[in-house]
PDB file of C-alpha atoms and ligand atoms in Angstrom:
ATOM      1  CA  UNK A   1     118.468 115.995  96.684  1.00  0.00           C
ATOM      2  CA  UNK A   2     117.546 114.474  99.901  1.00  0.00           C
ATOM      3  CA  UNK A   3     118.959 111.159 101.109  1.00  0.00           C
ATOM      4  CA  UNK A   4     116.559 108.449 102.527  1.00  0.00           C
ATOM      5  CA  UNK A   5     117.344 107.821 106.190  1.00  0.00           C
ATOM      6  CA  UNK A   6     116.737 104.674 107.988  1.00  0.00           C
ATOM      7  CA  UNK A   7     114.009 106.468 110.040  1.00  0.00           C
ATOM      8  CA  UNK A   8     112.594 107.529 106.846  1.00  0.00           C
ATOM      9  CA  UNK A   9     112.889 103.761 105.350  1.00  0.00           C
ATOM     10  CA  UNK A  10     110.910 102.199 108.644  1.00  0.00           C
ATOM     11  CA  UNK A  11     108.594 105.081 109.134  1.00  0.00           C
ATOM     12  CA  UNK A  12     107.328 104.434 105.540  1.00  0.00           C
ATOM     13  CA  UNK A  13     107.458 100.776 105.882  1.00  0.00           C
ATOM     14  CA  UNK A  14     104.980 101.199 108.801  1.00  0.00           C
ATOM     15  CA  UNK A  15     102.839 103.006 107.504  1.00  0.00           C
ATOM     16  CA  UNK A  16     102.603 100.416 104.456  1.00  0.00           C
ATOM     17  CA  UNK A  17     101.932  98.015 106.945  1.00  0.00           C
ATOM     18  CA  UNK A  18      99.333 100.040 108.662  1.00  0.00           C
ATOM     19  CA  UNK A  19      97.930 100.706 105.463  1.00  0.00           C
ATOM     20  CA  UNK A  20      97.290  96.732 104.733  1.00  0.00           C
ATOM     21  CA  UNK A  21      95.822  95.913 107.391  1.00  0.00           C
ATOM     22  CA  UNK A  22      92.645  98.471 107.207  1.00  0.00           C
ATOM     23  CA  UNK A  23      90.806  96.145 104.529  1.00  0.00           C
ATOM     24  CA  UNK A  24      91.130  93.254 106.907  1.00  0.00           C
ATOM     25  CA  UNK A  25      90.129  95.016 109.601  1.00  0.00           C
ATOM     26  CA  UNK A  26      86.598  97.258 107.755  1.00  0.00           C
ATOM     27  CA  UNK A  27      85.970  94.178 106.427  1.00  0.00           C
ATOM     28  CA  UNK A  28      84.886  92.157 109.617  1.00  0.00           C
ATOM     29  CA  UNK A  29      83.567  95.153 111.399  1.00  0.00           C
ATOM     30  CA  UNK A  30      79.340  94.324 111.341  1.00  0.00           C
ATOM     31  CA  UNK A  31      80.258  90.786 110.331  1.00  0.00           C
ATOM     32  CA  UNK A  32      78.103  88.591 111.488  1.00  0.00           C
ATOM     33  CA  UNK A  33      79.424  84.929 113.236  1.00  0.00           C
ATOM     34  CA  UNK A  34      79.475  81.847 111.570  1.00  0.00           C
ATOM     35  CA  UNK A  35      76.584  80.000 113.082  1.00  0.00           C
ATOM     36  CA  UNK A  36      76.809  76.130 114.068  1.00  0.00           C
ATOM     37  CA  UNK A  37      73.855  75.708 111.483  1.00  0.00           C
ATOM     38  CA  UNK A  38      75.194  77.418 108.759  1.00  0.00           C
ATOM     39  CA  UNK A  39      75.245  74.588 105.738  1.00  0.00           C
ATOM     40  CA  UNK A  40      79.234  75.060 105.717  1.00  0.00           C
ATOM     41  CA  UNK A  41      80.161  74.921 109.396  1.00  0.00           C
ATOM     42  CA  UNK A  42      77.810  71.659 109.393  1.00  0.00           C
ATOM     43  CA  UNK A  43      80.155  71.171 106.220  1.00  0.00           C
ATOM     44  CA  UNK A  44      83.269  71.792 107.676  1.00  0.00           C
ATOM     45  CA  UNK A  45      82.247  70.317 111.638  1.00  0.00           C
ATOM     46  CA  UNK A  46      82.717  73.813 112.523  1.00  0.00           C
ATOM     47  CA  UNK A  47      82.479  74.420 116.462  1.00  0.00           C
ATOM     48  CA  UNK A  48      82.201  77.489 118.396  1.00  0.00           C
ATOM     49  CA  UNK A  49      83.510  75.586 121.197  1.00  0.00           C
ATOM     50  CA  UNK A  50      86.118  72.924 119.699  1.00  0.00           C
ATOM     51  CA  UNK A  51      85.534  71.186 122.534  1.00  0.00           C
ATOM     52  CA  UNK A  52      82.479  70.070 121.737  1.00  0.00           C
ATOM     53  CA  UNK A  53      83.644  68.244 118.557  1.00  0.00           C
ATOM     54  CA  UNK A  54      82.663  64.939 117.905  1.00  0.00           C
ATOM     55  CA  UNK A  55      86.037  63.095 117.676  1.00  0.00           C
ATOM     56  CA  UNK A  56      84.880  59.988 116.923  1.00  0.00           C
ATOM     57  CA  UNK A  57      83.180  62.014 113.685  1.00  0.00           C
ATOM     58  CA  UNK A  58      86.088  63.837 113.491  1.00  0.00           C
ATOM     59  CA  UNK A  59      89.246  61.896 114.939  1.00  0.00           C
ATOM     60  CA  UNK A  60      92.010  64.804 113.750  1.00  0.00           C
ATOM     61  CA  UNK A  61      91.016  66.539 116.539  1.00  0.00           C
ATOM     62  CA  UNK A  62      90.624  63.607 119.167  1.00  0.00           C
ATOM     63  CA  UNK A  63      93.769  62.915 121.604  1.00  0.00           C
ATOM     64  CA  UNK A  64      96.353  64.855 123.089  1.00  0.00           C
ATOM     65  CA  UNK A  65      97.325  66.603 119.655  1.00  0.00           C
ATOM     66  CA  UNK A  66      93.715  67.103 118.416  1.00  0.00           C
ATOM     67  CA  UNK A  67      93.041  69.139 121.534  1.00  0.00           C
ATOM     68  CA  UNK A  68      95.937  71.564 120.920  1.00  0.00           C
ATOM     69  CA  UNK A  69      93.775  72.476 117.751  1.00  0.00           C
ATOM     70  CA  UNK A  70      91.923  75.519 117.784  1.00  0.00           C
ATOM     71  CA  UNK A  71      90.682  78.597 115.097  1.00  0.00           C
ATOM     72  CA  UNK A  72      93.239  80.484 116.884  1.00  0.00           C
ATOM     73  CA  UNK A  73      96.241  78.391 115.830  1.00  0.00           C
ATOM     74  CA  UNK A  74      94.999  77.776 112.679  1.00  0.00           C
ATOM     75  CA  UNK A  75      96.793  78.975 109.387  1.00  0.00           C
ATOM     76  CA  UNK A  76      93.595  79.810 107.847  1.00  0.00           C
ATOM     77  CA  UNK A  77      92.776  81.995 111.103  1.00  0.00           C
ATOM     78  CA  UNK A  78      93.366  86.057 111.239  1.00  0.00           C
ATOM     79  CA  UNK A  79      92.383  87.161 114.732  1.00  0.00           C
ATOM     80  CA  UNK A  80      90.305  90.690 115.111  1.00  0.00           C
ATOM     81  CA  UNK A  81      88.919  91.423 118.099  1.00  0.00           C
ATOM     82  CA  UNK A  82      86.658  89.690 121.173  1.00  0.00           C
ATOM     83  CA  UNK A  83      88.257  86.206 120.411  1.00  0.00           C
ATOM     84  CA  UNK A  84      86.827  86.500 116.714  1.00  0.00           C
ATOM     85  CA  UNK A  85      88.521  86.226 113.570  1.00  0.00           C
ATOM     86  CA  UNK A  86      87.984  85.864 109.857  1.00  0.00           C
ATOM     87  CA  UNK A  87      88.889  82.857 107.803  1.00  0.00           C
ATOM     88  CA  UNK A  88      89.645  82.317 104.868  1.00  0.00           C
ATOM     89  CA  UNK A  89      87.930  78.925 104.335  1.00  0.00           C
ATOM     90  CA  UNK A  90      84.891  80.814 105.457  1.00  0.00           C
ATOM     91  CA  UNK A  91      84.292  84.396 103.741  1.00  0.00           C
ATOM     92  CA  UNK A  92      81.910  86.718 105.042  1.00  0.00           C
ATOM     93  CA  UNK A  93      81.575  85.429 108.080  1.00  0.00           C
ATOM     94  CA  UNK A  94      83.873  85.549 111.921  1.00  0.00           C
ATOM     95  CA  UNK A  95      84.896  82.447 113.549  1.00  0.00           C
ATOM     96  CA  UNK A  96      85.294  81.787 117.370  1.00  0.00           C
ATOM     97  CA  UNK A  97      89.390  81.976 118.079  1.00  0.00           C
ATOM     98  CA  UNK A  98      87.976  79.047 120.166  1.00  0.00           C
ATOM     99  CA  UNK A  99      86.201  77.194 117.992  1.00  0.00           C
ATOM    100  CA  UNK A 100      87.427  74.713 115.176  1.00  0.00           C
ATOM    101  CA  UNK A 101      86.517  72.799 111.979  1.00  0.00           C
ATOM    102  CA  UNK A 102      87.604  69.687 110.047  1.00  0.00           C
ATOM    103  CA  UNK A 103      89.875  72.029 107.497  1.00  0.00           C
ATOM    104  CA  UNK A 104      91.882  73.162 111.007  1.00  0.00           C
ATOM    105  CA  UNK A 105      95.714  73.621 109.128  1.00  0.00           C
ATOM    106  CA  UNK A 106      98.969  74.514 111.305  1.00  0.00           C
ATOM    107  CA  UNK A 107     100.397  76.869 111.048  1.00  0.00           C
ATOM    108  CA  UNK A 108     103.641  76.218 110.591  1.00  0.00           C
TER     109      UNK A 108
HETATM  110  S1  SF4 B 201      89.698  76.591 108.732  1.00  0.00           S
HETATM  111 FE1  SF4 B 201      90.759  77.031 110.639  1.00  0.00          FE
HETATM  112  S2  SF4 B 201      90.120  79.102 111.224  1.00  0.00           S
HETATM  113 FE2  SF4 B 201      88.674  78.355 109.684  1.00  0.00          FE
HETATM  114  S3  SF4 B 201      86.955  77.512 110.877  1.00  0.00           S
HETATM  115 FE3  SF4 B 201      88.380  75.833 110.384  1.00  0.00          FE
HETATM  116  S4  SF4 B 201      89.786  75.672 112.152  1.00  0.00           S
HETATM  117 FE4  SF4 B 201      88.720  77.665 112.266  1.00  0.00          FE
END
C-alpha cells in the first residue's frame, strides 16, 4: 500500500487546478469583444475605455474613487489574455480589462 506524500498531495492539487481552468480559457478563445453598441453594453454603460464614461450619466464612477474603477478590478472580471477578459454579467462575449460598466462590483 503506498502512502500519499505531500509532493503527491500538491502535484495532484495542481493539476486539478490546471484542469479548471481549461473551460475558462477554450471558452474565450475566437470570442468576439463586446462592442460599445451592443444593446447590453448600451445597457450596462459599458466602455472600452472607462474613461470615456459619462459620469454625470453615471456618477459611481465620477471622482477620485470612480476612476480607480476598471473591468480589471472588477469582481465580475476574469482576465485572459491582450488586456481582455470574460464577464460574467456579459456571456459570450470579452471585455476590455480597461473598460467598465454601471454593474462595476469590487472585489473585495
Ligand atoms: S460587470 Fe465588471 S467586468 Fe463586466 S463589463 Fe461591467 S465593469 Fe467590466
Amino acid at each position: 500500500m503506498s502512502k500519499q506524500t505531500r509532493r503527491d498531495f500538491l502535484h495532484t492539487g495542481a493539476a486539478l487546478w490546471a484542469t479548471a481552468l481549461i473551460p475558462a480559457i477554450t471558452v474565450a478563445e475566437g470570442m468576439p469583444a463586446l462592442e460599445e453598441t451592443d444593446p447590453l453594453a448600451i445597457a450596462l454603460g459599458y466602455k472600452k475605455n472607462a474613461a470615456e464614461v459619462d459620469t454625470a450619466k453615471y456618477p459611481k464612477r465620477a471622482g477620485a474613487s470612480g476612476a480607480t474603477q476598471f473591468c480589471s478590478n472588477c469582481a465580475l472580471y476574469v482576465e485572459q489574455q491582450d488586456g481582455m477578459g470574460l464577464c460574467t454579467a456579459i456571456p459570450g462575449k470579452l471585455v476590455a480589462g480597461a473598460g467598465w460598466c454601471n454593474a462595476w462590483i469590487p472585489t473585495t
